[in-house]
Structures are given as C-alpha cells and as structure tokens.
C-alpha cells in the first residue's frame, strides 16, 4: 500500500500544514495492515521530520510518501528547503552527548533514530532534500504480543 501528500505553500501556513500532515499520516496508518507499534512509529517519525522541515528549512513545499510492504514501513520526505542531513545530525546526537543536551537540542531526531532501522539522505543538486526511512516491527513488541 502507498499514500502520498504534497503540502504547498508552507510559508505562513505552518499550523494548517502540520494539521494536514497529522491527519494524512494517521489516516494512512489506520488503513494499513502494519502492527500498532509500527504504525505509531511511522506517525511519530513522519510528524517529527515534517515539523522540522516546516520550522527550520525555509521550504516552499513538502512531499510525503508512505508505503507498507508486509511488516515493513517506508517513509520518504522531499522538500525544497535548505540542505539538511538528519542522518548526520542523528549520528552526532548519539555520539557522546549527555541526555540533557539531547533534550534541549535534538530529542526529536534522537527518537527518530531509535525508531528507524535505516535512514538515508540525499540532496538532489540545488533542487531538494530527500530523506528515506525504513521502520520495522520491534521484536520486543512482537514477543510481548505473543506472550
């Protein structure tokens, strides 16, 4: 299954865009066959990264694509904002920062890193950012459901 959303324009409409993003991702996950913890992870990851684009990137548009293949979820965000590689930022966050600094600076990205199995970033020339995330069921959640 696959779902797509394009938010444009973003400038001056952050609240409306954030609400549209939230409605979209929740509806898509309700229609999916993914397990509950994976659906919640997709919602959290998509809302966090989407909010970061809206707040910090100066993008004019944001495209979100969600897909589910079996038990695996895929999230792709593309925007035409300033270059920003969240996977590099996530590596910095997890290397030697104390918890207080994570809370103050980048807790959202830290949580995204914990929920995702894979994160890839590309910058297509001067055109746009693309972030692709893969989320799989947490084995601990599956074990708890079977117990």
CSV table of N, CA and C in Angstrom, one decimal:
chain,number,residue,atom,x,y,z
A,1,UNK,N,0.8,-1.2,0.0
A,1,UNK,CA,0.0,0.0,0.0
A,1,UNK,C,0.9,1.2,0.0
A,2,UNK,N,0.4,2.3,-0.6
A,2,UNK,CA,1.2,3.5,-0.7
A,2,UNK,C,0.2,4.7,-0.6
A,3,UNK,N,0.7,5.8,0.1
A,3,UNK,CA,0.0,7.0,0.2
A,3,UNK,C,0.9,8.2,0.0
A,4,UNK,N,0.4,9.3,-0.6
A,4,UNK,CA,1.2,10.5,-0.9
A,4,UNK,C,0.4,11.7,-0.5
A,5,UNK,N,1.2,12.7,-0.1
A,5,UNK,CA,0.7,14.1,0.2
A,5,UNK,C,1.7,15.1,-0.2
A,6,UNK,N,1.2,16.2,-0.8
A,6,UNK,CA,2.1,17.4,-1.1
A,6,UNK,C,1.5,18.6,-0.4
A,7,UNK,N,2.3,19.2,0.5
A,7,UNK,CA,1.9,20.4,1.2
A,7,UNK,C,2.6,21.6,0.5
A,8,UNK,N,1.8,22.5,0.0
A,8,UNK,CA,2.3,23.7,-0.7
A,8,UNK,C,1.2,24.8,-0.7
A,9,UNK,N,1.5,26.0,-0.4
A,9,UNK,CA,2.8,26.5,0.2
A,9,UNK,C,2.9,26.3,1.6
A,10,UNK,N,4.1,26.3,2.1
A,10,UNK,CA,4.3,26.1,3.6
A,10,UNK,C,4.4,27.4,4.3
A,11,UNK,N,4.9,28.4,3.6
A,11,UNK,CA,5.2,29.7,4.3
A,11,UNK,C,3.9,30.3,4.8
A,12,UNK,N,3.9,30.7,6.1
A,12,UNK,CA,2.7,31.3,6.7
A,12,UNK,C,1.6,30.3,7.0
A,13,UNK,N,1.8,29.1,6.7
A,13,UNK,CA,0.7,28.1,7.0
A,13,UNK,C,1.2,26.9,7.8
A,14,UNK,N,2.1,27.2,8.7
A,14,UNK,CA,2.7,26.0,9.5
A,14,UNK,C,1.7,25.2,10.2
A,15,UNK,N,0.8,25.9,10.9
A,15,UNK,CA,-0.2,25.2,11.7
A,15,UNK,C,-1.1,24.4,10.8
A,16,UNK,N,-1.7,25.0,9.8
A,16,UNK,CA,-2.5,24.2,8.9
A,16,UNK,C,-1.8,23.1,8.2
A,17,UNK,N,-0.5,23.3,7.8
A,17,UNK,CA,0.2,22.2,7.2
A,17,UNK,C,0.5,21.1,8.2
A,18,UNK,N,0.8,21.5,9.4
A,18,UNK,CA,1.1,20.4,10.4
A,18,UNK,C,-0.2,19.6,10.7
A,19,UNK,N,-1.3,20.3,10.7
A,19,UNK,CA,-2.6,19.6,10.9
A,19,UNK,C,-2.9,18.6,9.8
A,20,UNK,N,-2.7,19.1,8.5
A,20,UNK,CA,-2.9,18.3,7.4
A,20,UNK,C,-2.0,17.1,7.4
A,21,UNK,N,-0.7,17.3,7.7
A,21,UNK,CA,0.3,16.2,7.8
A,21,UNK,C,-0.2,15.2,8.8
A,22,UNK,N,-0.6,15.6,10.0
A,22,UNK,CA,-1.0,14.7,11.0
A,22,UNK,C,-2.2,13.9,10.6
A,23,UNK,N,-3.2,14.6,10.0
A,23,UNK,CA,-4.4,13.9,9.5
A,23,UNK,C,-4.1,12.8,8.5
A,24,UNK,N,-3.2,13.2,7.5
A,24,UNK,CA,-2.8,12.3,6.5
A,24,UNK,C,-2.1,11.1,7.0
A,25,UNK,N,-1.1,11.2,7.8
A,25,UNK,CA,-0.3,10.1,8.3
A,25,UNK,C,-1.2,9.2,9.2
A,26,UNK,N,-2.0,9.7,10.0
A,26,UNK,CA,-2.9,8.9,10.9
A,26,UNK,C,-3.9,8.1,10.0
A,27,UNK,N,-4.5,8.8,9.0
A,27,UNK,CA,-5.5,8.0,8.1
A,27,UNK,C,-4.8,6.9,7.4
A,28,UNK,N,-3.6,7.2,6.9
A,28,UNK,CA,-2.8,6.2,6.1
A,28,UNK,C,-2.5,5.0,7.0
A,29,UNK,N,-2.1,5.3,8.2
A,29,UNK,CA,-1.7,4.2,9.1
A,29,UNK,C,-2.9,3.4,9.6
A,30,UNK,N,-4.1,4.0,9.7
A,30,UNK,CA,-5.3,3.3,10.1
A,30,UNK,C,-5.7,2.4,8.9
A,31,UNK,N,-5.4,2.8,7.7
A,31,UNK,CA,-5.7,1.9,6.5
A,31,UNK,C,-4.7,0.8,6.2
A,32,UNK,N,-3.6,0.9,6.9
A,32,UNK,CA,-2.5,-0.1,6.7
A,32,UNK,C,-2.7,-1.4,7.5
A,33,UNK,N,-2.0,-2.4,7.1
A,33,UNK,CA,-2.0,-3.7,7.8
A,33,UNK,C,-0.8,-3.8,8.8
A,34,UNK,N,-0.1,-2.7,9.0
A,34,UNK,CA,1.0,-2.7,9.9
A,34,UNK,C,0.5,-2.9,11.3
A,35,UNK,N,1.4,-3.5,12.2
A,35,UNK,CA,1.1,-3.7,13.6
A,35,UNK,C,1.1,-2.3,14.3
A,36,UNK,N,0.4,-2.2,15.4
A,36,UNK,CA,0.2,-1.0,16.1
A,36,UNK,C,1.5,-0.2,16.5
A,37,UNK,N,2.5,-0.9,17.0
A,37,UNK,CA,3.8,-0.2,17.4
A,37,UNK,C,4.4,0.4,16.1
A,38,UNK,N,4.4,-0.4,15.0
A,38,UNK,CA,5.0,0.2,13.8
A,38,UNK,C,4.2,1.4,13.2
A,39,UNK,N,2.9,1.3,13.3
A,39,UNK,CA,2.1,2.5,12.9
A,39,UNK,C,2.4,3.7,13.7
A,40,UNK,N,2.5,3.5,15.0
A,40,UNK,CA,2.8,4.6,15.9
A,40,UNK,C,4.2,5.2,15.6
A,41,UNK,N,5.1,4.3,15.3
A,41,UNK,CA,6.5,4.8,14.9
A,41,UNK,C,6.4,5.6,13.6
A,42,UNK,N,5.7,5.1,12.7
A,42,UNK,CA,5.5,5.9,11.4
A,42,UNK,C,4.9,7.3,11.7
A,43,UNK,N,3.9,7.3,12.5
A,43,UNK,CA,3.3,8.6,12.8
A,43,UNK,C,4.3,9.5,13.5
A,44,UNK,N,5.0,9.0,14.5
A,44,UNK,CA,6.0,9.8,15.2
A,44,UNK,C,7.1,10.3,14.3
A,45,UNK,N,7.7,9.4,13.5
A,45,UNK,CA,8.8,9.8,12.6
A,45,UNK,C,8.3,10.8,11.6
A,46,UNK,N,7.2,10.6,11.0
A,46,UNK,CA,6.7,11.5,9.9
A,46,UNK,C,6.4,12.9,10.5
A,47,UNK,N,5.7,12.9,11.6
A,47,UNK,CA,5.3,14.2,12.2
A,47,UNK,C,6.6,15.0,12.6
A,48,UNK,N,7.5,14.3,13.2
A,48,UNK,CA,8.8,14.9,13.7
A,48,UNK,C,9.6,15.5,12.5
A,49,UNK,N,9.8,14.7,11.5
A,49,UNK,CA,10.6,15.2,10.4
A,49,UNK,C,9.9,16.2,9.6
A,50,UNK,N,8.6,16.1,9.4
A,50,UNK,CA,7.7,17.1,8.7
A,50,UNK,C,7.7,18.4,9.5
A,51,UNK,N,7.6,18.3,10.8
A,51,UNK,CA,7.6,19.6,11.6
A,51,UNK,C,9.0,20.3,11.5
A,52,UNK,N,10.0,19.5,11.5
A,52,UNK,CA,11.4,20.1,11.3
A,52,UNK,C,11.5,20.8,10.0
A,53,UNK,N,11.0,20.2,8.9
A,53,UNK,CA,11.0,20.9,7.6
A,53,UNK,C,10.2,22.2,7.7
A,54,UNK,N,9.0,22.1,8.2
A,54,UNK,CA,8.2,23.3,8.3
A,54,UNK,C,8.8,24.4,9.2
A,55,UNK,N,9.5,24.0,10.2
A,55,UNK,CA,10.0,25.0,11.2
A,55,UNK,C,11.4,25.6,10.8
A,56,UNK,N,12.2,24.8,10.2
A,56,UNK,CA,13.6,25.2,10.0
A,56,UNK,C,14.2,25.3,8.6
A,57,UNK,N,13.5,24.7,7.6
A,57,UNK,CA,14.1,24.6,6.3
A,57,UNK,C,13.9,25.7,5.4
A,58,UNK,N,12.9,26.5,5.6
A,58,UNK,CA,12.5,27.6,4.7
A,58,UNK,C,12.0,27.0,3.4
A,59,UNK,N,11.5,25.8,3.4
A,59,UNK,CA,11.0,25.2,2.2
A,59,UNK,C,9.6,25.8,1.8
A,60,UNK,N,9.4,25.8,0.5
A,60,UNK,CA,8.1,26.2,-0.1
A,60,UNK,C,7.1,25.1,-0.2
A,61,UNK,N,7.7,23.9,-0.3
A,61,UNK,CA,6.8,22.7,-0.3
A,61,UNK,C,7.4,21.5,0.4
A,62,UNK,N,6.6,20.5,0.7
A,62,UNK,CA,7.0,19.3,1.3
A,62,UNK,C,6.1,18.2,0.8
A,63,UNK,N,6.8,17.1,0.3
A,63,UNK,CA,6.1,15.9,-0.2
A,63,UNK,C,6.3,14.8,0.8
A,64,UNK,N,5.3,14.0,1.1
A,64,UNK,CA,5.4,12.9,2.0
A,64,UNK,C,4.9,11.7,1.2
A,65,UNK,N,5.6,10.6,1.3
A,65,UNK,CA,5.2,9.3,0.7
A,65,UNK,C,5.3,8.3,1.8
A,66,UNK,N,4.3,7.5,2.0
A,66,UNK,CA,4.3,6.4,3.0
A,66,UNK,C,4.0,5.1,2.2
A,67,UNK,N,4.7,4.1,2.6
A,67,UNK,CA,4.4,2.8,1.9
A,67,UNK,C,4.5,1.7,3.0
A,68,UNK,N,3.8,0.6,2.8
A,68,UNK,CA,3.9,-0.6,3.6
A,68,UNK,C,4.0,-1.8,2.7
A,69,UNK,N,5.0,-2.6,3.0
A,69,UNK,CA,5.2,-3.8,2.3
A,69,UNK,C,5.4,-4.9,3.4
A,70,UNK,N,4.4,-5.7,3.5
A,70,UNK,CA,4.4,-6.7,4.6
A,70,UNK,C,4.4,-6.0,5.9
A,71,UNK,N,5.4,-6.3,6.7
A,71,UNK,CA,5.5,-5.7,8.1
A,71,UNK,C,6.4,-4.5,8.1
A,72,UNK,N,7.0,-4.1,6.9
A,72,UNK,CA,7.9,-3.0,6.9
A,72,UNK,C,7.2,-1.7,6.4
A,73,UNK,N,7.5,-0.6,7.0
A,73,UNK,CA,7.0,0.7,6.6
A,73,UNK,C,8.1,1.5,6.0
A,74,UNK,N,7.8,2.3,5.0
A,74,UNK,CA,8.8,3.2,4.4
A,74,UNK,C,8.2,4.6,4.4
A,75,UNK,N,9.0,5.6,4.8
A,75,UNK,CA,8.6,7.0,4.8
A,75,UNK,C,9.6,7.7,4.0
A,76,UNK,N,9.1,8.6,3.1
A,76,UNK,CA,10.0,9.4,2.2
A,76,UNK,C,9.5,10.8,2.3
A,77,UNK,N,10.4,11.7,2.7
A,77,UNK,CA,10.1,13.2,2.7
A,77,UNK,C,11.0,13.9,1.7
A,78,UNK,N,10.4,14.7,0.9
A,78,UNK,CA,11.2,15.6,0.0
A,78,UNK,C,10.7,17.0,0.2
A,79,UNK,N,11.7,17.9,0.2
A,79,UNK,CA,11.4,19.3,0.3
A,79,UNK,C,12.4,20.1,-0.5
A,80,UNK,N,12.1,21.4,-0.7
A,80,UNK,CA,13.0,22.3,-1.5
A,80,UNK,C,13.6,23.3,-0.5
A,81,UNK,N,13.8,22.9,0.7
A,81,UNK,CA,14.4,23.8,1.7
A,81,UNK,C,15.9,23.8,1.7
A,82,UNK,N,16.5,24.4,2.7
A,82,UNK,CA,17.9,24.4,2.9
A,82,UNK,C,18.4,23.0,3.0
A,83,UNK,N,19.7,22.7,2.6
A,83,UNK,CA,20.2,21.4,2.8
A,83,UNK,C,20.3,21.0,4.3
A,84,UNK,N,19.9,19.8,4.6
A,84,UNK,CA,20.0,19.4,6.0
A,84,UNK,C,19.9,17.8,6.0
A,85,UNK,N,21.0,17.2,6.5
A,85,UNK,CA,21.0,15.8,6.5
A,85,UNK,C,20.7,15.3,7.9
A,86,UNK,N,19.5,14.9,8.2
A,86,UNK,CA,19.1,14.4,9.5
A,86,UNK,C,19.9,13.2,10.0
A,87,UNK,N,20.3,12.4,9.0
A,87,UNK,CA,21.1,11.2,9.5
A,87,UNK,C,22.4,11.6,10.0
A,88,UNK,N,23.1,12.6,9.5
A,88,UNK,CA,24.4,13.1,10.0
A,88,UNK,C,24.1,13.7,11.4
A,89,UNK,N,23.1,14.5,11.5
A,89,UNK,CA,22.7,15.1,12.8
A,89,UNK,C,22.5,14.0,13.8
A,90,UNK,N,21.8,13.0,13.4
A,90,UNK,CA,21.5,11.9,14.3
A,90,UNK,C,22.7,11.2,14.8
A,91,UNK,N,23.7,11.0,13.9
A,91,UNK,CA,25.0,10.4,14.3
A,91,UNK,C,25.7,11.2,15.4
A,92,UNK,N,25.7,12.6,15.2
A,92,UNK,CA,26.3,13.5,16.2
A,92,UNK,C,25.5,13.4,17.5
A,93,UNK,N,24.2,13.3,17.5
A,93,UNK,CA,23.4,13.2,18.7
A,93,UNK,C,23.8,12.0,19.5
A,94,UNK,N,24.0,10.9,18.8
A,94,UNK,CA,24.2,9.6,19.6
A,94,UNK,C,25.6,9.4,19.9
A,95,UNK,N,26.5,10.3,19.6
A,95,UNK,CA,28.0,10.1,19.9
A,95,UNK,C,28.4,11.1,21.0
A,96,UNK,N,28.3,10.7,22.2
A,96,UNK,CA,28.9,11.5,23.3
A,96,UNK,C,28.0,12.6,23.9
A,97,UNK,N,26.9,12.8,23.4
A,97,UNK,CA,26.0,13.9,24.0
A,97,UNK,C,25.5,13.3,25.3
A,98,UNK,N,25.3,14.2,26.3
A,98,UNK,CA,24.7,13.8,27.5
A,98,UNK,C,23.2,14.0,27.3
A,99,UNK,N,22.4,13.3,28.1
A,99,UNK,CA,20.9,13.4,27.9
A,99,UNK,C,20.3,14.8,28.0
A,100,UNK,N,20.9,15.6,28.9
A,100,UNK,CA,20.3,17.0,29.0
A,100,UNK,C,20.5,17.7,27.7
A,101,UNK,N,21.6,17.5,27.0
A,101,UNK,CA,21.8,18.2,25.7
A,101,UNK,C,20.9,17.7,24.7
A,102,UNK,N,20.6,16.4,24.7
A,102,UNK,CA,19.6,15.8,23.7
A,102,UNK,C,18.2,16.5,23.9
A,103,UNK,N,17.8,16.6,25.2
A,103,UNK,CA,16.5,17.1,25.5
A,103,UNK,C,16.4,18.5,25.0
A,104,UNK,N,17.5,19.3,25.3
A,104,UNK,CA,17.4,20.7,24.9
A,104,UNK,C,17.6,20.9,23.4
A,105,UNK,N,18.3,20.1,22.7
A,105,UNK,CA,18.6,20.4,21.3
A,105,UNK,C,18.0,19.5,20.3
A,106,UNK,N,18.0,18.2,20.4
A,106,UNK,CA,17.6,17.3,19.3
A,106,UNK,C,16.9,16.1,19.8
A,107,UNK,N,16.1,16.1,20.7
A,107,UNK,CA,15.4,14.9,21.2
A,107,UNK,C,14.6,14.3,20.1
A,108,UNK,N,13.9,15.1,19.3
A,108,UNK,CA,13.1,14.5,18.2
A,108,UNK,C,13.9,13.7,17.3
A,109,UNK,N,15.0,14.2,16.9
A,109,UNK,CA,15.9,13.4,16.0
A,109,UNK,C,16.4,12.2,16.6
A,110,UNK,N,16.7,12.3,17.9
A,110,UNK,CA,17.2,11.1,18.7
A,110,UNK,C,16.1,10.0,18.7
A,111,UNK,N,14.9,10.4,18.9
A,111,UNK,CA,13.8,9.4,18.9
A,111,UNK,C,13.6,8.8,17.5
A,112,UNK,N,13.6,9.6,16.5
A,112,UNK,CA,13.5,9.1,15.1
A,112,UNK,C,14.6,8.1,14.9
A,113,UNK,N,15.8,8.3,15.3
A,113,UNK,CA,16.9,7.4,15.1
A,113,UNK,C,16.6,6.1,15.9
A,114,UNK,N,16.0,6.1,17.0
A,114,UNK,CA,15.7,4.9,17.8
A,114,UNK,C,14.6,4.1,17.1
A,115,UNK,N,13.7,4.8,16.4
A,115,UNK,CA,12.5,4.1,15.8
A,115,UNK,C,12.8,3.5,14.4
A,116,UNK,N,13.8,4.0,13.8
A,116,UNK,CA,14.1,3.7,12.4
A,116,UNK,C,15.2,2.6,12.3
A,117,UNK,N,15.0,1.7,11.4
A,117,UNK,CA,16.0,0.7,11.1
A,117,UNK,C,17.1,1.3,10.2
A,118,UNK,N,16.6,2.1,9.2
A,118,UNK,CA,17.5,2.7,8.2
A,118,UNK,C,17.1,4.1,7.9
A,119,UNK,N,18.0,5.0,7.7
A,119,UNK,CA,17.8,6.4,7.3
A,119,UNK,C,18.8,6.7,6.3
A,120,UNK,N,18.3,7.3,5.1
A,120,UNK,CA,19.2,7.7,4.1
A,120,UNK,C,18.8,9.1,3.6
A,121,UNK,N,19.8,9.9,3.4
A,121,UNK,CA,19.6,11.3,3.0
A,121,UNK,C,20.3,11.5,1.6
A,122,UNK,N,19.6,12.2,0.7
A,122,UNK,CA,20.3,12.7,-0.5
A,122,UNK,C,19.8,14.1,-0.8
A,123,UNK,N,20.7,14.9,-1.4
A,123,UNK,CA,20.4,16.2,-1.8
A,123,UNK,C,20.6,16.2,-3.3
A,124,UNK,N,19.5,16.4,-4.0
A,124,UNK,CA,19.5,16.4,-5.5
A,124,UNK,C,19.9,17.8,-6.0
A,125,UNK,N,21.2,18.0,-6.2
A,125,UNK,CA,21.7,19.3,-6.7
A,125,UNK,C,21.3,20.4,-5.7
A,126,UNK,N,20.9,21.5,-6.3
A,126,UNK,CA,20.3,22.6,-5.5
A,126,UNK,C,18.8,22.5,-5.4
A,127,UNK,N,18.3,21.4,-5.9
A,127,UNK,CA,16.8,21.3,-6.0
A,127,UNK,C,16.1,20.9,-4.7
A,128,UNK,N,16.4,19.8,-4.1
A,128,UNK,CA,15.7,19.4,-3.0
A,128,UNK,C,16.4,18.3,-2.1
A,129,UNK,N,15.9,18.2,-0.9
A,129,UNK,CA,16.3,17.2,0.1
A,129,UNK,C,15.4,16.0,-0.1
A,130,UNK,N,16.0,14.8,0.1
A,130,UNK,CA,15.2,13.6,0.2
A,130,UNK,C,15.7,12.8,1.4
A,131,UNK,N,14.7,12.4,2.3
A,131,UNK,CA,15.0,11.6,3.4
A,131,UNK,C,14.2,10.3,3.3
A,132,UNK,N,14.8,9.2,3.3
A,132,UNK,CA,14.1,7.9,3.3
A,132,UNK,C,14.3,7.1,4.5
A,133,UNK,N,13.2,6.6,5.1
A,133,UNK,CA,13.3,5.9,6.4
A,133,UNK,C,12.6,4.6,6.3
A,134,UNK,N,13.2,3.6,6.9
A,134,UNK,CA,12.6,2.3,6.9
A,134,UNK,C,12.3,1.9,8.4
A,135,UNK,N,11.1,1.5,8.7
A,135,UNK,CA,10.7,1.1,10.0
A,135,UNK,C,10.2,-0.3,10.0
A,136,UNK,N,10.7,-1.1,10.9
A,136,UNK,CA,10.3,-2.5,11.0
A,136,UNK,C,9.7,-2.7,12.4
A,137,UNK,N,8.9,-3.8,12.5
A,137,UNK,CA,8.3,-4.1,13.9
A,137,UNK,C,9.4,-4.3,14.9
A,138,UNK,N,9.2,-3.8,16.1
A,138,UNK,CA,10.1,-4.0,17.2
A,138,UNK,C,10.0,-5.5,17.7
A,139,UNK,N,11.1,-6.3,17.6
A,139,UNK,CA,11.0,-7.7,18.1
A,139,UNK,C,10.5,-7.8,19.5
A,140,UNK,N,10.8,-6.8,20.3
A,140,UNK,CA,10.3,-6.9,21.7
A,140,UNK,C,8.8,-6.8,21.8
A,141,UNK,N,8.2,-5.9,20.9
A,141,UNK,CA,6.8,-5.8,20.9
A,141,UNK,C,6.1,-7.0,20.4
A,142,UNK,N,6.7,-7.7,19.4
A,142,UNK,CA,6.1,-8.9,18.9
A,142,UNK,C,6.2,-10.0,19.9
A,143,UNK,N,7.3,-10.1,20.7
A,143,UNK,CA,7.4,-11.1,21.8
A,143,UNK,C,6.3,-10.8,22.8
A,144,UNK,N,6.1,-9.6,23.2
A,144,UNK,CA,5.1,-9.2,24.2
A,144,UNK,C,3.7,-9.6,23.8
A,145,UNK,N,3.4,-9.4,22.5
A,145,UNK,CA,2.1,-9.7,22.0
A,145,UNK,C,1.8,-11.3,22.0
A,146,UNK,N,2.9,-12.0,21.8
A,146,UNK,CA,2.8,-13.5,21.7
A,146,UNK,C,2.7,-14.1,23.1
A,147,UNK,N,3.2,-13.4,24.1
A,147,UNK,CA,3.2,-14.0,25.5
A,147,UNK,C,1.9,-14.0,26.1
